[in-house]
Short mmCIF file of C-alpha atoms and ligand atoms in Angstrom, two decimals:
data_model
loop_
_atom_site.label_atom_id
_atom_site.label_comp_id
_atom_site.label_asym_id
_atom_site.label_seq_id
_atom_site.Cartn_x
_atom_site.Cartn_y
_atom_site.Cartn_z
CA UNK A 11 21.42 38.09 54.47
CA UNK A 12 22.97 39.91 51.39
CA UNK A 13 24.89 37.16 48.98
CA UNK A 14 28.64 37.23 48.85
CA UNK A 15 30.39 35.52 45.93
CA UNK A 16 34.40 35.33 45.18
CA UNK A 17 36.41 33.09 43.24
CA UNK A 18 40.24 32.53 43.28
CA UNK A 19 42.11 31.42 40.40
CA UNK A 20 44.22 28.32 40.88
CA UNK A 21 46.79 29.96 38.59
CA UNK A 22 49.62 29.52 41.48
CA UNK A 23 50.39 28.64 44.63
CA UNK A 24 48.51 30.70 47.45
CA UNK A 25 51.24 33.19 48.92
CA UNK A 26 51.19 35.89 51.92
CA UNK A 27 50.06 38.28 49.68
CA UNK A 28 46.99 35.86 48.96
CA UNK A 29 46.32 35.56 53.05
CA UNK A 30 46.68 39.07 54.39
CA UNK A 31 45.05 40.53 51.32
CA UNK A 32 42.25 37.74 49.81
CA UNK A 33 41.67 34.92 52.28
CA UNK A 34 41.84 36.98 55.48
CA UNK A 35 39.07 39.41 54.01
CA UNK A 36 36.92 36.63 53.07
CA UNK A 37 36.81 35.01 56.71
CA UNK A 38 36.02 38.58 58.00
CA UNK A 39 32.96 38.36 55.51
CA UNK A 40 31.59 35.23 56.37
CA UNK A 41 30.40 36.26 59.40
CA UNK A 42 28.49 38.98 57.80
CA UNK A 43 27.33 37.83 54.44
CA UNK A 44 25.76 34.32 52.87
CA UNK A 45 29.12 33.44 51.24
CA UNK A 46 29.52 31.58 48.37
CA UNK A 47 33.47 30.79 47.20
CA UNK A 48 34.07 28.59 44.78
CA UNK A 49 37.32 27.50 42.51
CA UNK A 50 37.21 29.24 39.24
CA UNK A 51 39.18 26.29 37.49
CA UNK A 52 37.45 26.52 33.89
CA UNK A 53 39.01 29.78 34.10
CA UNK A 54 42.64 28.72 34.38
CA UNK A 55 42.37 26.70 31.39
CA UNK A 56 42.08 30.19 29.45
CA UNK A 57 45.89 29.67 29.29
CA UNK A 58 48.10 26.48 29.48
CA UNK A 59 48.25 24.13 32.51
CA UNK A 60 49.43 21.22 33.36
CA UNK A 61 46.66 18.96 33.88
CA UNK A 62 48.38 16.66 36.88
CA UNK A 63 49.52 20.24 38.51
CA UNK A 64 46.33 22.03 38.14
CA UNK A 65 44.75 19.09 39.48
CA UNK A 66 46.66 18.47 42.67
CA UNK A 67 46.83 23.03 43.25
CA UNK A 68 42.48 22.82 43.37
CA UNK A 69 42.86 21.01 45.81
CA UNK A 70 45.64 22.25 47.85
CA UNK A 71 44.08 25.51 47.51
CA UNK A 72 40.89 24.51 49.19
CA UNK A 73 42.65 22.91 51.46
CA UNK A 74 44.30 25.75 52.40
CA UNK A 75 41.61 28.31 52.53
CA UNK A 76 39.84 25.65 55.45
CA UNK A 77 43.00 26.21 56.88
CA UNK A 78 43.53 29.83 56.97
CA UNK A 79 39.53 30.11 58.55
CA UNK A 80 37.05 29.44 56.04
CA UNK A 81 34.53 28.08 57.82
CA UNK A 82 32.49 25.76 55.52
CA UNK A 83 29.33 26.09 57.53
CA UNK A 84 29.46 29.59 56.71
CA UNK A 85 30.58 28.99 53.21
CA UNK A 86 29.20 27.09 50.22
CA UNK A 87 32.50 26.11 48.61
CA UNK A 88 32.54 24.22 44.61
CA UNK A 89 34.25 23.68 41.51
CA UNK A 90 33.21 25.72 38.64
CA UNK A 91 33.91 22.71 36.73
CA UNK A 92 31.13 20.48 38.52
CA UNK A 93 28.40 22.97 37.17
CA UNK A 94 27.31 22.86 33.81
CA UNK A 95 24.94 25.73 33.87
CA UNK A 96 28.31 28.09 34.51
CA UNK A 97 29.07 27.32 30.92
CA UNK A 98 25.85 27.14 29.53
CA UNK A 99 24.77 30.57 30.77
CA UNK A 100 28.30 31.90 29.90
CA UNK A 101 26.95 30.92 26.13
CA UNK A 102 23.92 32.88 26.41
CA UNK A 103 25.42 35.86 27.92
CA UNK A 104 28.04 35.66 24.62
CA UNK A 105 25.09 36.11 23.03
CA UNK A 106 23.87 38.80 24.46
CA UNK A 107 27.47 40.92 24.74
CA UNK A 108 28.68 43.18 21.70
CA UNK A 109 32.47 42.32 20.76
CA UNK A 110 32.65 46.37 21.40
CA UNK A 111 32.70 46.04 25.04
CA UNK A 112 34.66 42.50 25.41
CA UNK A 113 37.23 44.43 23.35
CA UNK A 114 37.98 47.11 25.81
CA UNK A 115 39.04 44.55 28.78
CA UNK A 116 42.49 45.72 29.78
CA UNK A 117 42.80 42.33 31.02
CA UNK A 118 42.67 40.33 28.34
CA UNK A 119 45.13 43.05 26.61
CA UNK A 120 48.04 42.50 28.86
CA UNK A 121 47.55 38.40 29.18
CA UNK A 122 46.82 37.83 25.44
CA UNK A 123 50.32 39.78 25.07
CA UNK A 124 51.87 37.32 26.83
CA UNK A 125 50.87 34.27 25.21
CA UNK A 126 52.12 32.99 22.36
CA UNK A 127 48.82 31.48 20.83
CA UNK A 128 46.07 32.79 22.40
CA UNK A 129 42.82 31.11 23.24
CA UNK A 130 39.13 32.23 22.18
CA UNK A 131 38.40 31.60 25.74
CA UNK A 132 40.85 34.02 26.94
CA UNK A 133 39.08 36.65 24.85
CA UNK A 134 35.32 35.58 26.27
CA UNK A 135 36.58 34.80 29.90
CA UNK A 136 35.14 37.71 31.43
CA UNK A 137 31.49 36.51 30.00
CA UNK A 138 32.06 33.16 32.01
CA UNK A 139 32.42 35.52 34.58
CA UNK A 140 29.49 37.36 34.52
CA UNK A 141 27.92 34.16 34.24
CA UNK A 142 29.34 32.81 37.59
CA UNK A 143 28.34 35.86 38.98
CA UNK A 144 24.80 36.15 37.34
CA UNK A 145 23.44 32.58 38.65
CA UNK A 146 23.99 33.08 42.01
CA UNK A 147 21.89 36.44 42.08
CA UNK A 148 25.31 37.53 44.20
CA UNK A 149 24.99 40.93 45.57
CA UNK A 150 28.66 41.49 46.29
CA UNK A 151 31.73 40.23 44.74
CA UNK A 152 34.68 40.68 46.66
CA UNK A 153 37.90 41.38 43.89
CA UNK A 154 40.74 43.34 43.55
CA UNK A 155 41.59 46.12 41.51
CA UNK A 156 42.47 44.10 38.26
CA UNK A 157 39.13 42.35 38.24
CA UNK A 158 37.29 45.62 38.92
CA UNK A 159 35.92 45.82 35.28
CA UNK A 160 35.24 42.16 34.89
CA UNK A 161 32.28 42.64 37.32
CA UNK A 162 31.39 46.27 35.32
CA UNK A 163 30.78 44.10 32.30
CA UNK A 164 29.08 41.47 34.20
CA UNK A 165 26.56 44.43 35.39
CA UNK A 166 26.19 45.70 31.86
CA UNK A 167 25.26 42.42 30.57
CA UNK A 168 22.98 41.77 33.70
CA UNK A 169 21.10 45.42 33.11
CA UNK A 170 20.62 44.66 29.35
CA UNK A 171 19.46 41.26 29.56
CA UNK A 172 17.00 42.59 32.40
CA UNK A 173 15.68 45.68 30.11
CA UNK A 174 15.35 43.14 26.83
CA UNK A 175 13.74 40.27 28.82
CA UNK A 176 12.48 41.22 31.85
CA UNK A 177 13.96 40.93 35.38
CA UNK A 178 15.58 37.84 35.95
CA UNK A 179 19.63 38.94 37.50
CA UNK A 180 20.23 40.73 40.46
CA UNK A 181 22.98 43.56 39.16
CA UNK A 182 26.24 42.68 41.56
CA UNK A 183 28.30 45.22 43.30
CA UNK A 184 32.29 44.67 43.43
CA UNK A 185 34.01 45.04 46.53
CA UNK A 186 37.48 46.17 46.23
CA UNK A 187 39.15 46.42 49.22
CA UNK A 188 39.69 49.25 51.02
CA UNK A 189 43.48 50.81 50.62
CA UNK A 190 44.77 47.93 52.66
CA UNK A 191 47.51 45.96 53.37
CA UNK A 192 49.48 45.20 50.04
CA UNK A 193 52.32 42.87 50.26
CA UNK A 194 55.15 43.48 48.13
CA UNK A 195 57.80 41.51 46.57
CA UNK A 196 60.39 40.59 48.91
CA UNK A 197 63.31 40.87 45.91
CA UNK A 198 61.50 44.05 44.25
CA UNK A 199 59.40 46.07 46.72
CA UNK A 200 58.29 48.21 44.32
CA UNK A 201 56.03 45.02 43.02
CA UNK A 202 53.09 43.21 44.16
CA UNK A 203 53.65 40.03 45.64
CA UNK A 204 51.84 37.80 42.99
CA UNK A 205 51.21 33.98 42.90
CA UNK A 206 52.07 33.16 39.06
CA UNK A 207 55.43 35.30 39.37
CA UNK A 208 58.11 32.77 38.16
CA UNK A 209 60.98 33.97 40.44
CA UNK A 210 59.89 32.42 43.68
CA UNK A 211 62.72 34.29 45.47
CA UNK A 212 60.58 36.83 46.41
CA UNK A 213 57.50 35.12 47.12
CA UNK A 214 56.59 33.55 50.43
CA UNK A 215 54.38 30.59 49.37
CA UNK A 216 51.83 29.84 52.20
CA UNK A 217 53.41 26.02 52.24
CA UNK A 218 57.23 27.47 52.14
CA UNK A 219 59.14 25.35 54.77
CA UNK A 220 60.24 27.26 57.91
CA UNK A 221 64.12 26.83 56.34
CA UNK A 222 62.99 28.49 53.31
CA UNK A 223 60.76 31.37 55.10
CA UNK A 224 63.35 32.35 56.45
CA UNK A 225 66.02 31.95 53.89
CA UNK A 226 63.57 34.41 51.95
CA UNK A 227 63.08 36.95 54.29
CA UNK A 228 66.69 37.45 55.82
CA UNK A 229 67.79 37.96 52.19
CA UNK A 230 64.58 40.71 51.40
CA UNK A 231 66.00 43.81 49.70
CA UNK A 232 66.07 46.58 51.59
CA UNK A 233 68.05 50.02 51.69
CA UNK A 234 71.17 51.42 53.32
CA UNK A 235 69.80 53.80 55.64
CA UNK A 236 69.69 51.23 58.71
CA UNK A 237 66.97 53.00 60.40
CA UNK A 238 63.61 51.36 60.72
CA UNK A 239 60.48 53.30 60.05
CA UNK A 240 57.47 53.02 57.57
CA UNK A 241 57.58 55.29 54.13
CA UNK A 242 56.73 53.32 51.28
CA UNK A 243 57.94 55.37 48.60
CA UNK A 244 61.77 55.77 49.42
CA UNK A 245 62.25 52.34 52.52
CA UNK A 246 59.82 50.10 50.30
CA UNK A 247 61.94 46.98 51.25
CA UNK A 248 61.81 48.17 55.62
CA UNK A 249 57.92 49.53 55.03
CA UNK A 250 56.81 46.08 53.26
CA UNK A 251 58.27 44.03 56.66
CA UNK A 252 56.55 46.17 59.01
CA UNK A 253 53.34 45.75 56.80
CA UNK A 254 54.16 42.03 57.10
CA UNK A 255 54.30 42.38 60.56
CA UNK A 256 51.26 44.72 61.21
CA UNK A 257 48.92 42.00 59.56
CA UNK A 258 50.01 39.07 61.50
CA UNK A 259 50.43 40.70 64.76
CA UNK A 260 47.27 42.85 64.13
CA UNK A 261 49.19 45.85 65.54
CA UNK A 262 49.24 49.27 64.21
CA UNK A 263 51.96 50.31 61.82
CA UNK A 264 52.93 53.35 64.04
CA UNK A 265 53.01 50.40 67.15
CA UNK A 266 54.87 48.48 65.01
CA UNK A 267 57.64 50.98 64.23
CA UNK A 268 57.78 51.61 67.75
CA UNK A 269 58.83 48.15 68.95
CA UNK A 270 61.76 48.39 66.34
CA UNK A 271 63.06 51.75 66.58
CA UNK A 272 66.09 50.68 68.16
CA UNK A 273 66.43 47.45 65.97
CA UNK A 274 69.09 47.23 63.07
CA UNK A 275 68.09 45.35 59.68
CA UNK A 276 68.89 42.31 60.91
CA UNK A 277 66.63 41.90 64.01
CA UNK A 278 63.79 43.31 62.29
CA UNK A 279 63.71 40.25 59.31
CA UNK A 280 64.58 37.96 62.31
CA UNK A 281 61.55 38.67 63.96
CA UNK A 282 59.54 39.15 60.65
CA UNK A 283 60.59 35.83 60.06
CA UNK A 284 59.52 34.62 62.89
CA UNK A 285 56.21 35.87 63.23
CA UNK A 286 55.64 34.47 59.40
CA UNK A 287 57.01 30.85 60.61
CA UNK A 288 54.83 30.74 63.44
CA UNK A 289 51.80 31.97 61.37
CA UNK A 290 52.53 29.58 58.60
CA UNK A 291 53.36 26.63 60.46
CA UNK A 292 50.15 26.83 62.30
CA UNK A 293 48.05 26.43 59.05
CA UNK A 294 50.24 23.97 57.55
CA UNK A 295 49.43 21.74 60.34
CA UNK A 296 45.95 22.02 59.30
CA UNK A 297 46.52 22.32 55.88
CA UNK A 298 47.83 18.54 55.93
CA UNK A 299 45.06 17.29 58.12
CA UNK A 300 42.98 18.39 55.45
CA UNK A 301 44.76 17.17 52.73
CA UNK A 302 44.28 13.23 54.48
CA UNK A 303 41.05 12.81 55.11
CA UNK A 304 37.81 12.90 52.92
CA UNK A 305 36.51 16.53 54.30
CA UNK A 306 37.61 18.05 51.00
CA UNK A 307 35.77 15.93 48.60
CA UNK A 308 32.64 15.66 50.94
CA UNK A 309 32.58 19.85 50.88
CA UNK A 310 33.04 19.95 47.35
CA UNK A 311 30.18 17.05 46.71
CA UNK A 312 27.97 19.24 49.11
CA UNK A 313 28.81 22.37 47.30
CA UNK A 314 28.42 20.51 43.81
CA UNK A 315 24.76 19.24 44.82
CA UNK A 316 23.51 22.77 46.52
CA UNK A 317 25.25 24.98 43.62
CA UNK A 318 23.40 22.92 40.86
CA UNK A 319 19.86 22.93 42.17
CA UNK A 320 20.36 26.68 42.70
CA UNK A 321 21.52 27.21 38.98
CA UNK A 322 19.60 25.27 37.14
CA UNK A 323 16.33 26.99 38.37
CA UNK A 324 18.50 30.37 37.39
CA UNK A 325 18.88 28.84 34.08
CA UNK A 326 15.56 27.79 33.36
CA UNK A 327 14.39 30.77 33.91
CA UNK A 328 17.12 32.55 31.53
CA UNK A 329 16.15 29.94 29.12
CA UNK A 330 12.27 30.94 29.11
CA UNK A 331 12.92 34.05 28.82
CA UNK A 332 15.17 33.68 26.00
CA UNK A 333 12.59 31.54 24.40
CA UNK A 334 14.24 28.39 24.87
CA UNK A 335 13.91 25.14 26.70
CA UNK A 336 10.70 22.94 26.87
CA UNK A 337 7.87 23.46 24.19
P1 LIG B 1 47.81 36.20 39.83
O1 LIG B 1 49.29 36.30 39.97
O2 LIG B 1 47.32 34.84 39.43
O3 LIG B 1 47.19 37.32 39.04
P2 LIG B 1 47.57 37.26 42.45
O4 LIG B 1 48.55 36.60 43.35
O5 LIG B 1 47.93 38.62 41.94
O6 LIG B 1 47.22 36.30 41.27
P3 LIG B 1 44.72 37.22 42.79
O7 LIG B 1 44.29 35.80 42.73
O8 LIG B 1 44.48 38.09 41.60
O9 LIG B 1 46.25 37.30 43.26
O10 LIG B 1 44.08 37.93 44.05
C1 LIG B 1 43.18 37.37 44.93
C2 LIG B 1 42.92 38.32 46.06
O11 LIG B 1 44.09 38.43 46.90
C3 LIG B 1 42.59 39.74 45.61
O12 LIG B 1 41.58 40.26 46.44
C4 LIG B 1 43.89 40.49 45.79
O13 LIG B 1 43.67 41.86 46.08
C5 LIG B 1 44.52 39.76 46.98
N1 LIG B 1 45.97 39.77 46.87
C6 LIG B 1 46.73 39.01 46.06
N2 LIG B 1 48.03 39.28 46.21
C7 LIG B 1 48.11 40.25 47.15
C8 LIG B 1 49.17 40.98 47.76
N3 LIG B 1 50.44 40.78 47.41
N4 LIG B 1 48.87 41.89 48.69
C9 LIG B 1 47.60 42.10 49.06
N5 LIG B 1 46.56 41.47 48.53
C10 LIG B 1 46.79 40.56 47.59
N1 LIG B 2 38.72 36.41 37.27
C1 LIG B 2 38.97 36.23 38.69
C2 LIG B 2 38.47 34.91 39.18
C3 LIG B 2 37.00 34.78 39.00
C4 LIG B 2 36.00 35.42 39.77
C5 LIG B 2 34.74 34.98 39.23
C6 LIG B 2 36.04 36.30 40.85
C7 LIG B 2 36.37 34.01 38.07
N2 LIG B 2 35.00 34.13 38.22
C8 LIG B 2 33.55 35.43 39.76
C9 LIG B 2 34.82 36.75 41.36
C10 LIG B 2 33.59 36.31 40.82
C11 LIG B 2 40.47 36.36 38.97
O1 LIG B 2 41.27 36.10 38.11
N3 LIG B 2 40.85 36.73 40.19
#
């Protein structure tokens, strides 16, 4: 089985955008590939957090991937944070990177602009990266667009360190996803739906209340045209519900502008909003079961234990080869 490996930055609370386009991918995979998923939370520190916050949003956010169908039979699940060697490596890939190519990440560009100190470790963030990648030996690593050239660098620094040193990392593959569904901005449908936007209006958070679902989508902008079909570029408002709707009903788009041809504005977000509440209310249920008992920290202790042994014989080689370690 070919290795899988994904991480998902607490940075915000999971939204729809996060299900039908990130979570709902990775529970397709696990059936397929020996997935690893783990909480990049070392990462989030790259800008500020608050520490009781980030704290209590790890955990609802692996609470909530068990409930939206991670399996974690089929998934090793961990904290970045409860593995040493991620950092360790990280230092002797830094090592091992030119400031030429961690210069040219786009990402760091449009972050950095909007800090107003910036951190060192926003700058070398994309080496942790590599190394989370990198000590797994993952072949694939599912990302989106945005994080396309993260795992570039992480293959340049792999291929290098393999050339100088001899073989020691498999080179990873990203996935990006195919052009799938993207969910939009309820208030500006010209906009991703994104979980550290700070208007909320927009955003359907997967733990919204069933009041607030549907305060949210009964007030999503639309246009004045008043008939329902799908075309993105002039009815981005209409064509983002019916992609809502397509993904949860797992009908067609053309099926789904079928069933409302006839249907006004108004019935459409009714039914939208229904179809989210029932969706959503279902995983909250198990969301919260998860939340009370001890399964969470038993996964994560199990993930902890398996990750490290793995690792550490990944960094002991690294180290050798390097010309480190025992004498
Ligand atoms: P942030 O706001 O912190 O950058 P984000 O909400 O944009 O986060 P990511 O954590 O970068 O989301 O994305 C995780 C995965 O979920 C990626 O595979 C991404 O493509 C997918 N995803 C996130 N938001 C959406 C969306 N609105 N529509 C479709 N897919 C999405
Ligand atoms: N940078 C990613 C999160 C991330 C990641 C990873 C993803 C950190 N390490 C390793 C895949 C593999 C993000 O912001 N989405």
């Amino acid at each position: 089985m070919k290795r899988l490996l994904t991480g998902l930055q607490p940075s915000g609370e999971l939204t729809l955008g996060s299900l039908i386009g990130g979570i709902r991918q990775s529970v397709a995979f696990q059936e397929e590939y020996d997935s690893f998923i783990f909480v990049p939370d070392l990462h989030a520190i790259t800008v500020p957090q608050d520490p009781i916050l980030l704290r209590e949003r790890i955990k609802k956010n692996v609470a909530l991937y068990l409930a939206c169908g991670i399996d974690p039979t089929k998934n090793t699940i961990y904290l970045q944070s409860q593995n040493l060697y991620h950092t360790n490596l990280s230092w002797v890939l830094e090592c091992n990177t030119y400031m030429g190519e961690a210069s040219r990440m786009t990402q760091f560009k449009d972050k950095s602009k909007k800090q107003q100190n910036v951190a060192v470790g926003l700058f070398t963030y994309p080496i942790l990266m590599a190394a989370d990648i990198l000590l797994y030996d993952a072949d694939f690593v599912p990302v989106g667009v945005d994080q396309k050239q993260h795992v570039e660098l992480a293959r340049d620094i792999a291929t290098r360190f393999n050339n100088k040193y001899g073989d020691v990392f498999t080179i990873p593959e990203p996935l990006i996803p195919k052009v799938g569904a993207k969910i939009m901005n309820l208030q500006d449908p010209t906009r991703k739906m994104s979980k550290s936007d700070t208007d909320s209006k927009g955003i359907i958070f997967l733990l919204d209340s069933e009041e607030v679902i549907v305060k949210k989508i009964m007030s999503a902008v639309t246009d004045s045209d008043n008939k329902v079909y799908y075309d993105m570029e002039n009815k981005p408002g209409i064509s983002n519900l019916l992609t809502i709707y397509s993904a949860l009903s797992n009908m067609e788009i053309k099926e789904v502008e079928r069933k409302f041809s006839d249907s006004n504005y108004g019935n459409l977000k009714k039914e939208v909003a229904s179809l989210v509440v029932e969706t959503l209310l279902a995983i909250q249920e198990k969301y919260k079961s998860f939340m009370e008992g001890d399964t969470i920290e038993k996964i994560l202790e199990e993930g902890c234990i398996k990750t490290n042994k793995i690792a550490k014989e990944k960094y002991d080689s690294v180290l050798e080869k390097v010309g480190l370690g025992r004498v």
